[in-house]
PDB file of C-alpha atoms and ligand atoms in Angstrom:
ATOM      1  CA  MET A1382       0.000   0.000   0.000  1.00 98.00           C
ATOM      2  CA  ASN A1383       1.148   3.515  -0.824  1.00 98.00           C
ATOM      3  CA  CYS A1384      -0.037   6.393   1.383  1.00 98.00           C
ATOM      4  CA  HIS A1385       0.403   9.872  -0.076  1.00 98.00           C
ATOM      5  CA  ILE A1386      -0.167  12.685   2.415  1.00 98.00           C
ATOM      6  CA  LEU A1387      -0.819  16.240   1.212  1.00 98.00           C
ATOM      7  CA  THR A1388       0.118  18.513   4.112  1.00 98.00           C
ATOM      8  CA  LEU A1389       1.783  21.747   5.234  1.00 98.00           C
ATOM      9  CA  PHE A1390       3.716  19.730   7.866  1.00 98.00           C
ATOM     10  CA  PRO A1391       5.330  16.792   6.062  1.00 98.00           C
ATOM     11  CA  GLN A1392       7.959  16.226   8.750  1.00 98.00           C
ATOM     12  CA  MET A1393       5.377  15.912  11.503  1.00 98.00           C
ATOM     13  CA  VAL A1394       3.485  13.185   9.686  1.00 98.00           C
ATOM     14  CA  LEU A1395       6.539  11.206   8.542  1.00 98.00           C
ATOM     15  CA  ASP A1396       8.334  11.409  11.899  1.00 97.00           C
ATOM     16  CA  GLY A1397       5.237  10.189  13.714  1.00 97.00           C
ATOM     17  CA  LEU A1398       4.404   7.344  11.358  1.00 97.00           C
ATOM     18  CA  ARG A1399       7.957   6.085  10.784  1.00 96.00           C
ATOM     19  CA  THR A1400       8.829   5.889  14.477  1.00 94.00           C
ATOM     20  CA  SER A1401       7.247   2.511  15.082  1.00 85.00           C
ATOM     21  CA  ILE A1402       5.873  -0.521  13.282  1.00 95.00           C
ATOM     22  CA  LEU A1403       5.043   1.374  10.090  1.00 96.00           C
ATOM     23  CA  GLY A1404       8.694   2.361   9.702  1.00 94.00           C
ATOM     24  CA  ARG A1405       9.633  -1.315   9.815  1.00 95.00           C
ATOM     25  CA  ALA A1406       6.946  -2.108   7.216  1.00 96.00           C
ATOM     26  CA  GLU A1407       8.333   0.603   4.954  1.00 97.00           C
ATOM     27  CA  GLU A1408      11.850  -0.865   5.228  1.00 96.00           C
ATOM     28  CA  LYS A1409      10.390  -4.273   4.317  1.00 96.00           C
ATOM     29  CA  GLY A1410       8.829  -2.704   1.210  1.00 97.00           C
ATOM     30  CA  ILE A1411       5.243  -3.574   2.177  1.00 97.00           C
ATOM     31  CA  LEU A1412       4.220   0.017   2.729  1.00 98.00           C
ATOM     32  CA  SER A1413       5.294   3.385   1.394  1.00 98.00           C
ATOM     33  CA  LEU A1414       4.679   6.740   3.023  1.00 98.00           C
ATOM     34  CA  GLU A1415       5.067   9.898   0.944  1.00 98.00           C
ATOM     35  CA  ALA A1416       4.428  13.390   2.264  1.00 98.00           C
ATOM     36  CA  VAL A1417       3.851  16.135  -0.290  1.00 98.00           C
ATOM     37  CA  ASN A1418       4.328  19.684   0.972  1.00 98.00           C
ATOM     38  CA  ILE A1419       1.409  21.779  -0.279  1.00 98.00           C
ATOM     39  CA  ARG A1420       3.559  24.892   0.217  1.00 98.00           C
ATOM     40  CA  ASP A1421       5.846  23.696  -2.610  1.00 98.00           C
ATOM     41  CA  PHE A1422       2.905  24.448  -4.940  1.00 98.00           C
ATOM     42  CA  SER A1423       2.318  28.017  -3.759  1.00 98.00           C
ATOM     43  CA  GLU A1424       1.439  30.417  -6.569  1.00 98.00           C
ATOM     44  CA  ASN A1425       2.743  33.373  -4.618  1.00 95.00           C
ATOM     45  CA  LYS A1426       6.207  34.889  -4.302  1.00 97.00           C
ATOM     46  CA  HIS A1427       5.952  34.803  -0.493  1.00 98.00           C
ATOM     47  CA  ASN A1428       5.125  31.072  -0.569  1.00 98.00           C
ATOM     48  CA  ARG A1429       1.672  31.737   0.868  1.00 97.00           C
ATOM     49  CA  VAL A1430      -1.025  29.099   0.442  1.00 98.00           C
ATOM     50  CA  ASP A1431      -3.878  30.765   2.370  1.00 97.00           C
ATOM     51  CA  ASP A1432      -5.964  33.920   2.218  1.00 97.00           C
ATOM     52  CA  ALA A1433      -8.895  35.665   3.930  1.00 97.00           C
ATOM     53  CA  PRO A1434     -12.330  34.068   3.529  1.00 97.00           C
ATOM     54  CA  TYR A1435     -14.721  35.673   1.022  1.00 98.00           C
ATOM     55  CA  GLY A1436     -17.696  37.017   2.964  1.00 98.00           C
ATOM     56  CA  GLY A1437     -15.495  37.872   5.933  1.00 97.00           C
ATOM     57  CA  GLY A1438     -14.890  36.131   9.209  1.00 96.00           C
ATOM     58  CA  ALA A1439     -11.977  34.986  11.299  1.00 95.00           C
ATOM     59  CA  GLY A1440      -8.958  33.014  10.153  1.00 95.00           C
ATOM     60  CA  LEU A1441      -7.543  32.065   6.795  1.00 97.00           C
ATOM     61  CA  VAL A1442      -8.653  29.589   4.169  1.00 98.00           C
ATOM     62  CA  MET A1443      -6.272  27.402   2.166  1.00 98.00           C
ATOM     63  CA  GLN A1444      -6.369  28.358  -1.508  1.00 98.00           C
ATOM     64  CA  PRO A1445      -7.515  25.825  -4.095  1.00 98.00           C
ATOM     65  CA  GLY A1446      -4.568  26.165  -6.512  1.00 98.00           C
ATOM     66  CA  PRO A1447      -1.742  24.750  -4.355  1.00 98.00           C
ATOM     67  CA  VAL A1448      -3.965  21.925  -3.055  1.00 98.00           C
ATOM     68  CA  TYR A1449      -4.996  20.976  -6.594  1.00 98.00           C
ATOM     69  CA  SER A1450      -1.398  21.064  -7.889  1.00 98.00           C
ATOM     70  CA  ALA A1451      -0.195  18.937  -4.945  1.00 98.00           C
ATOM     71  CA  TYR A1452      -2.974  16.440  -5.716  1.00 99.00           C
ATOM     72  CA  ARG A1453      -2.054  16.338  -9.415  1.00 98.00           C
ATOM     73  CA  SER A1454       1.619  15.785  -8.586  1.00 98.00           C
ATOM     74  CA  VAL A1455       0.559  12.479  -7.002  1.00 98.00           C
ATOM     75  CA  ALA A1456      -2.468  11.434  -9.082  1.00 98.00           C
ATOM     76  CA  ASP A1457      -0.694  11.964 -12.428  1.00 98.00           C
ATOM     77  CA  LYS A1458       1.831   9.250 -11.487  1.00 98.00           C
ATOM     78  CA  LEU A1459      -0.896   6.643 -10.851  1.00 98.00           C
ATOM     79  CA  SER A1460      -2.651   4.487 -13.414  1.00 97.00           C
ATOM     80  CA  LYS A1461      -6.015   4.606 -11.627  1.00 97.00           C
ATOM     81  CA  LYS A1462      -7.778   7.547  -9.933  1.00 97.00           C
ATOM     82  CA  PRO A1463      -7.116   7.016  -6.217  1.00 98.00           C
ATOM     83  CA  ARG A1464      -9.478   7.613  -3.326  1.00 98.00           C
ATOM     84  CA  VAL A1465      -8.760  10.977  -1.710  1.00 99.00           C
ATOM     85  CA  ILE A1466      -9.502  11.185   2.005  1.00 99.00           C
ATOM     86  CA  TYR A1467     -10.049  14.635   3.489  1.00 98.00           C
ATOM     87  CA  LEU A1468      -9.616  14.697   7.254  1.00 98.00           C
ATOM     88  CA  THR A1469     -12.325  16.936   8.644  1.00 97.00           C
ATOM     89  CA  PRO A1470     -14.606  17.118  11.682  1.00 96.00           C
ATOM     90  CA  GLN A1471     -17.437  17.356   9.100  1.00 96.00           C
ATOM     91  CA  GLY A1472     -16.667  13.829   7.888  1.00 98.00           C
ATOM     92  CA  ARG A1473     -17.990  10.389   8.713  1.00 98.00           C
ATOM     93  CA  VAL A1474     -16.665   9.175  12.061  1.00 98.00           C
ATOM     94  CA  PHE A1475     -13.874   6.667  11.457  1.00 98.00           C
ATOM     95  CA  ASN A1476     -14.218   3.090  12.698  1.00 97.00           C
ATOM     96  CA  GLN A1477     -12.641  -0.355  12.294  1.00 95.00           C
ATOM     97  CA  SER A1478     -14.835  -1.435   9.373  1.00 95.00           C
ATOM     98  CA  MET A1479     -13.807   1.706   7.428  1.00 98.00           C
ATOM     99  CA  ALA A1480     -10.159   0.812   8.199  1.00 98.00           C
ATOM    100  CA  GLU A1481     -10.740  -2.707   6.851  1.00 97.00           C
ATOM    101  CA  GLU A1482     -12.298  -1.433   3.634  1.00 98.00           C
ATOM    102  CA  LEU A1483      -9.568   1.167   2.999  1.00 98.00           C
ATOM    103  CA  SER A1484      -6.761  -1.326   3.713  1.00 98.00           C
ATOM    104  CA  LYS A1485      -7.625  -3.066   0.413  1.00 98.00           C
ATOM    105  CA  GLU A1486      -6.644  -0.025  -1.704  1.00 98.00           C
ATOM    106  CA  GLU A1487      -3.252   0.103  -3.411  1.00 98.00           C
ATOM    107  CA  ASP A1488      -2.916   3.912  -3.242  1.00 98.00           C
ATOM    108  CA  LEU A1489      -4.598   6.375  -0.901  1.00 99.00           C
ATOM    109  CA  ILE A1490      -4.244  10.156  -0.829  1.00 99.00           C
ATOM    110  CA  PHE A1491      -4.786  11.908   2.515  1.00 99.00           C
ATOM    111  CA  LEU A1492      -5.506  15.636   2.441  1.00 98.00           C
ATOM    112  CA  CYS A1493      -4.744  17.578   5.638  1.00 98.00           C
ATOM    113  CA  GLY A1494      -6.190  21.045   6.076  1.00 97.00           C
ATOM    114  CA  HIS A1495      -5.170  23.828   8.416  1.00 90.00           C
ATOM    115  CA  TYR A1496      -6.456  27.271   9.333  1.00 82.00           C
ATOM    116  CA  GLU A1497     -10.220  27.536   8.818  1.00 89.00           C
ATOM    117  CA  GLY A1498     -10.281  24.823   6.184  1.00 94.00           C
ATOM    118  CA  ILE A1499      -9.797  24.518   2.445  1.00 98.00           C
ATOM    119  CA  ASP A1500     -11.573  26.329  -0.400  1.00 98.00           C
ATOM    120  CA  GLU A1501     -14.692  24.245  -1.102  1.00 98.00           C
ATOM    121  CA  ARG A1502     -14.198  24.153  -4.890  1.00 98.00           C
ATOM    122  CA  VAL A1503     -11.047  22.053  -4.818  1.00 98.00           C
ATOM    123  CA  LEU A1504     -12.613  19.730  -2.249  1.00 98.00           C
ATOM    124  CA  GLU A1505     -15.547  19.169  -4.638  1.00 98.00           C
ATOM    125  CA  MET A1506     -13.107  18.372  -7.425  1.00 98.00           C
ATOM    126  CA  ILE A1507     -10.789  15.881  -5.745  1.00 98.00           C
ATOM    127  CA  VAL A1508     -12.155  14.478  -2.465  1.00 98.00           C
ATOM    128  CA  THR A1509     -13.880  11.070  -2.507  1.00 98.00           C
ATOM    129  CA  ASP A1510     -14.171  10.442   1.275  1.00 98.00           C
ATOM    130  CA  ASN A1511     -14.578  12.844   4.217  1.00 98.00           C
ATOM    131  CA  ILE A1512     -13.390  11.324   7.487  1.00 98.00           C
ATOM    132  CA  SER A1513     -13.430  12.592  11.091  1.00 98.00           C
ATOM    133  CA  ILE A1514     -11.729  10.804  13.970  1.00 98.00           C
ATOM    134  CA  GLY A1515     -14.233  11.881  16.609  1.00 98.00           C
ATOM    135  CA  ASP A1516     -16.318  14.666  18.015  1.00 96.00           C
ATOM    136  CA  TYR A1517     -13.651  17.111  19.098  1.00 95.00           C
ATOM    137  CA  VAL A1518     -11.640  19.769  17.283  1.00 93.00           C
ATOM    138  CA  LEU A1519      -7.969  19.543  16.273  1.00 96.00           C
ATOM    139  CA  THR A1520      -5.764  22.341  14.942  1.00 95.00           C
ATOM    140  CA  GLY A1521      -5.227  20.476  11.687  1.00 96.00           C
ATOM    141  CA  GLY A1522      -5.809  17.238   9.850  1.00 98.00           C
ATOM    142  CA  GLU A1523      -2.296  15.813  10.398  1.00 98.00           C
ATOM    143  CA  LEU A1524      -2.919  14.026  13.694  1.00 98.00           C
ATOM    144  CA  ALA A1525      -6.164  12.645  12.314  1.00 98.00           C
ATOM    145  CA  ALA A1526      -4.379  11.411   9.171  1.00 98.00           C
ATOM    146  CA  MET A1527      -1.764   9.692  11.338  1.00 98.00           C
ATOM    147  CA  VAL A1528      -4.465   7.922  13.340  1.00 98.00           C
ATOM    148  CA  VAL A1529      -6.297   6.784  10.214  1.00 98.00           C
ATOM    149  CA  ILE A1530      -3.109   5.682   8.396  1.00 98.00           C
ATOM    150  CA  ASP A1531      -1.864   3.726  11.431  1.00 98.00           C
ATOM    151  CA  SER A1532      -5.108   1.800  11.753  1.00 98.00           C
ATOM    152  CA  ILE A1533      -5.308   1.067   8.004  1.00 98.00           C
ATOM    153  CA  ALA A1534      -1.652   0.141   7.484  1.00 98.00           C
ATOM    154  CA  ARG A1535      -1.547  -2.397  10.324  1.00 96.00           C
ATOM    155  CA  LEU A1536      -4.231  -4.377   8.466  1.00 96.00           C
ATOM    156  CA  VAL A1537      -2.086  -4.699   5.326  1.00 97.00           C
ATOM    157  CA  PRO A1538      -0.737  -8.278   5.136  1.00 95.00           C
ATOM    158  CA  GLY A1539       2.850  -8.500   6.413  1.00 95.00           C
ATOM    159  CA  VAL A1540       2.843  -5.211   8.330  1.00 95.00           C
ATOM    160  CA  LEU A1541       2.313  -6.962  11.654  1.00 94.00           C
ATOM    161  CA  HIS A1542       4.268 -10.051  12.658  1.00 88.00           C
ATOM    162  CA  ASN A1543       2.166 -13.208  12.925  1.00 75.00           C
ATOM    163  CA  ASP A1544       2.191 -12.968  16.712  1.00 73.00           C
ATOM    164  CA  GLU A1545       0.864  -9.414  16.503  1.00 71.00           C
ATOM    165  CA  SER A1546      -1.954 -10.572  14.252  1.00 69.00           C
ATOM    166  CA  ALA A1547      -4.875  -8.223  13.942  1.00 58.00           C
ATOM    167  CA  GLU A1548      -7.351 -11.092  13.767  1.00 58.00           C
ATOM    168  CA  PHE A1549      -8.439 -11.662  17.355  1.00 51.00           C
ATOM    169  CA  GLU A1550      -8.529  -8.332  19.067  1.00 64.00           C
ATOM    170  CA  THR A1551     -10.617  -5.436  20.223  1.00 64.00           C
ATOM    171  CA  PHE A1552     -13.518  -4.609  17.859  1.00 71.00           C
ATOM    172  CA  HIS A1553     -13.064  -7.844  15.943  1.00 64.00           C
ATOM    173  CA  ASP A1554     -16.359  -9.051  17.372  1.00 80.00           C
ATOM    174  CA  SER A1555     -17.420  -5.733  18.930  1.00 88.00           C
ATOM    175  CA  LEU A1556     -15.949  -6.618  22.335  1.00 94.00           C
ATOM    176  CA  LEU A1557     -13.135  -4.870  24.198  1.00 95.00           C
ATOM    177  CA  GLU A1558      -9.990  -6.847  25.018  1.00 95.00           C
ATOM    178  CA  TYR A1559      -9.498  -8.752  28.252  1.00 97.00           C
ATOM    179  CA  PRO A1560      -6.794  -7.637  30.726  1.00 98.00           C
ATOM    180  CA  GLN A1561      -3.221  -8.891  30.218  1.00 97.00           C
ATOM    181  CA  TYR A1562      -0.551  -9.790  32.792  1.00 98.00           C
ATOM    182  CA  THR A1563       3.132 -10.714  32.670  1.00 98.00           C
ATOM    183  CA  ARG A1564       5.932 -11.351  35.202  1.00 98.00           C
ATOM    184  CA  PRO A1565       6.220 -10.872  38.119  1.00 98.00           C
ATOM    185  CA  GLU A1566       3.456 -13.033  39.574  1.00 98.00           C
ATOM    186  CA  GLU A1567       3.028 -10.526  42.376  1.00 98.00           C
ATOM    187  CA  PHE A1568       3.529  -6.761  41.983  1.00 98.00           C
ATOM    188  CA  MET A1569       3.289  -4.506  45.057  1.00 98.00           C
ATOM    189  CA  GLY A1570       1.017  -7.002  46.714  1.00 98.00           C
ATOM    190  CA  LYS A1571      -1.245  -7.404  43.652  1.00 98.00           C
ATOM    191  CA  LYS A1572      -1.410 -10.961  42.296  1.00 98.00           C
ATOM    192  CA  VAL A1573      -1.984 -12.188  38.751  1.00 98.00           C
ATOM    193  CA  PRO A1574      -5.434 -13.864  38.575  1.00 98.00           C
ATOM    194  CA  GLN A1575      -4.978 -17.510  39.589  1.00 98.00           C
ATOM    195  CA  VAL A1576      -6.753 -18.948  36.531  1.00 98.00           C
ATOM    196  CA  LEU A1577      -3.999 -17.572  34.236  1.00 98.00           C
ATOM    197  CA  LEU A1578      -1.374 -19.574  36.127  1.00 98.00           C
ATOM    198  CA  SER A1579      -3.422 -22.784  36.092  1.00 97.00           C
ATOM    199  CA  GLY A1580      -2.316 -24.016  32.665  1.00 97.00           C
ATOM    200  CA  HIS A1581      -5.964 -24.955  31.943  1.00 98.00           C
ATOM    201  CA  HIS A1582      -6.544 -23.406  28.518  1.00 98.00           C
ATOM    202  CA  GLY A1583     -10.285 -23.961  28.570  1.00 98.00           C
ATOM    203  CA  ASN A1584     -10.645 -22.086  31.827  1.00 98.00           C
ATOM    204  CA  VAL A1585      -8.296 -19.333  30.630  1.00 98.00           C
ATOM    205  CA  ASP A1586     -10.372 -18.811  27.466  1.00 97.00           C
ATOM    206  CA  LYS A1587     -13.601 -18.767  29.472  1.00 97.00           C
ATOM    207  CA  TRP A1588     -12.202 -16.217  31.954  1.00 98.00           C
ATOM    208  CA  ARG A1589     -10.894 -13.964  29.163  1.00 97.00           C
ATOM    209  CA  ARG A1590     -14.203 -14.037  27.322  1.00 96.00           C
ATOM    210  CA  GLU A1591     -16.042 -13.128  30.541  1.00 96.00           C
ATOM    211  CA  GLN A1592     -13.634 -10.278  31.230  1.00 97.00           C
ATOM    212  CA  SER A1593     -14.176  -8.958  27.684  1.00 96.00           C
ATOM    213  CA  VAL A1594     -17.925  -9.050  28.133  1.00 96.00           C
ATOM    214  CA  ILE A1595     -17.771  -7.371  31.566  1.00 96.00           C
ATOM    215  CA  ARG A1596     -15.375  -4.643  30.378  1.00 96.00           C
ATOM    216  CA  THR A1597     -17.518  -3.902  27.366  1.00 96.00           C
ATOM    217  CA  ALA A1598     -20.656  -3.709  29.516  1.00 95.00           C
ATOM    218  CA  LYS A1599     -18.931  -1.300  31.902  1.00 95.00           C
ATOM    219  CA  ALA A1600     -17.104   0.984  29.488  1.00 95.00           C
ATOM    220  CA  ARG A1601     -18.930   0.629  26.141  1.00 95.00           C
ATOM    221  CA  PRO A1602     -22.487  -0.637  26.557  1.00 93.00           C
ATOM    222  CA  ASP A1603     -23.165   0.787  23.062  1.00 94.00           C
ATOM    223  CA  LEU A1604     -20.784  -1.838  21.595  1.00 93.00           C
ATOM    224  CA  LEU A1605     -22.468  -4.638  23.497  1.00 91.00           C
ATOM    225  CA  ALA A1606     -25.609  -4.132  21.457  1.00 88.00           C
ATOM    226  CA  LYS A1607     -23.646  -5.195  18.332  1.00 88.00           C
ATOM    227  CA  ALA A1608     -21.733  -8.047  20.000  1.00 91.00           C
ATOM    228  CA  GLU A1609     -22.845 -11.643  19.912  1.00 91.00           C
ATOM    229  CA  ILE A1610     -23.559 -12.338  23.564  1.00 92.00           C
ATOM    230  CA  THR A1611     -24.897 -15.679  24.720  1.00 93.00           C
ATOM    231  CA  GLU A1612     -27.891 -16.070  27.044  1.00 94.00           C
ATOM    232  CA  LYS A1613     -25.480 -17.297  29.706  1.00 93.00           C
ATOM    233  CA  GLU A1614     -23.399 -14.138  29.360  1.00 93.00           C
ATOM    234  CA  LYS A1615     -26.512 -11.971  29.622  1.00 92.00           C
ATOM    235  CA  GLU A1616     -27.277 -13.768  32.879  1.00 93.00           C
ATOM    236  CA  LEU A1617     -23.727 -13.129  34.095  1.00 92.00           C
ATOM    237  CA  LEU A1618     -24.116  -9.402  33.444  1.00 93.00           C
ATOM    238  CA  LYS A1619     -27.433  -9.365  35.287  1.00 91.00           C
ATOM    239  CA  THR A1620     -25.846 -10.965  38.358  1.00 91.00           C
ATOM    240  CA  LEU A1621     -23.104  -8.325  38.208  1.00 87.00           C
ATOM    241  CA  ASP A1622     -25.817  -5.664  38.112  1.00 76.00           C
ATOM    242  CA  PHE A1623     -25.201  -4.239  34.651  1.00 62.00           C
ATOM    243  CA  GLN A1624     -28.896  -3.812  34.106  1.00 51.00           C
ATOM    244  CA  LYS A1625     -28.546  -1.801  30.896  1.00 52.00           C
ATOM    245  CA  GLU A1626     -30.524  -3.135  27.965  1.00 49.00           C
ATOM    246  CA  ILE A1627     -28.493  -5.670  26.011  1.00 47.00           C
TER     247      ILE A1627
HETATM  248 CL1  6GU B3028     -10.250  14.643  10.767  1.00 74.25          CL
HETATM  249  N1  6GU B3028      -9.613  17.069  11.487  1.00 74.25           N
HETATM  250  C1  6GU B3028      -9.622  18.089  12.346  1.00 74.25           C
HETATM  251  N2  6GU B3028      -9.020  19.239  12.000  1.00 74.25           N
HETATM  252  N3  6GU B3028     -10.208  18.039  13.525  1.00 74.25           N
HETATM  253  C2  6GU B3028     -10.805  16.875  13.843  1.00 74.25           C
HETATM  254  C3  6GU B3028     -10.816  15.780  13.002  1.00 74.25           C
HETATM  255  C4  6GU B3028     -10.213  15.919  11.818  1.00 74.25           C
HETATM  256  N4  6GU B3028     -11.501  14.763  13.596  1.00 74.25           N
HETATM  257  C5  6GU B3028     -11.871  15.253  14.755  1.00 74.25           C
HETATM  258  N5  6GU B3028     -11.471  16.503  14.925  1.00 74.25           N
END
């Protein structure tokens, strides 16, 4: 997969994404990350890429010309018109199934805005998907792009090691993950749950499943509605006094 990021802060995005697992994937040749500096396409002798909004109001709006030229510098190299993802609080809220769908694309362009946004005309011309990462406001699209790229790229085959497999984990079946423990067996008086030391895999699996169900009921009852919960597990939650509708 090739991720092309159109941004005013290329270093921020590349430094963040290359620091960890995605950097390793890039070295392995499974993933490529390219940041295109929109400022390189300024049409102005002062290298400006923004101007006051027509109609008045606070802040500055990114001009359409540099954004369009940055887009063309990427799209013209590709044989097929790629999906262009604009990171914006006005977009659809990102989730795991969107990550799964996008991870199948060969090339993706991510457009990061700053200031008060980007001139609407160029957005109409190039953007195929508007994505938000949640109901709060960021200063720019870069952090959102990094979040979205991280979650997509880790689903690309080979990016994770087998033992880091993305198959059985949080959101796979709409349940949160169970708690994990490692050595030492006792830490500041707190013991690892006995069942995990028992060597009885059946009991371990049962305990972990229960913990997942309980955690989800406590922290994310909205997810529980989508999860496949058995009658027995519903009973368990009732005895633990999570009386919310399941
Ligand atoms: Cl995608 N961009 C910005 N600027 N702010 C956000 C966001 C995106 N998602 C939530 N807040």
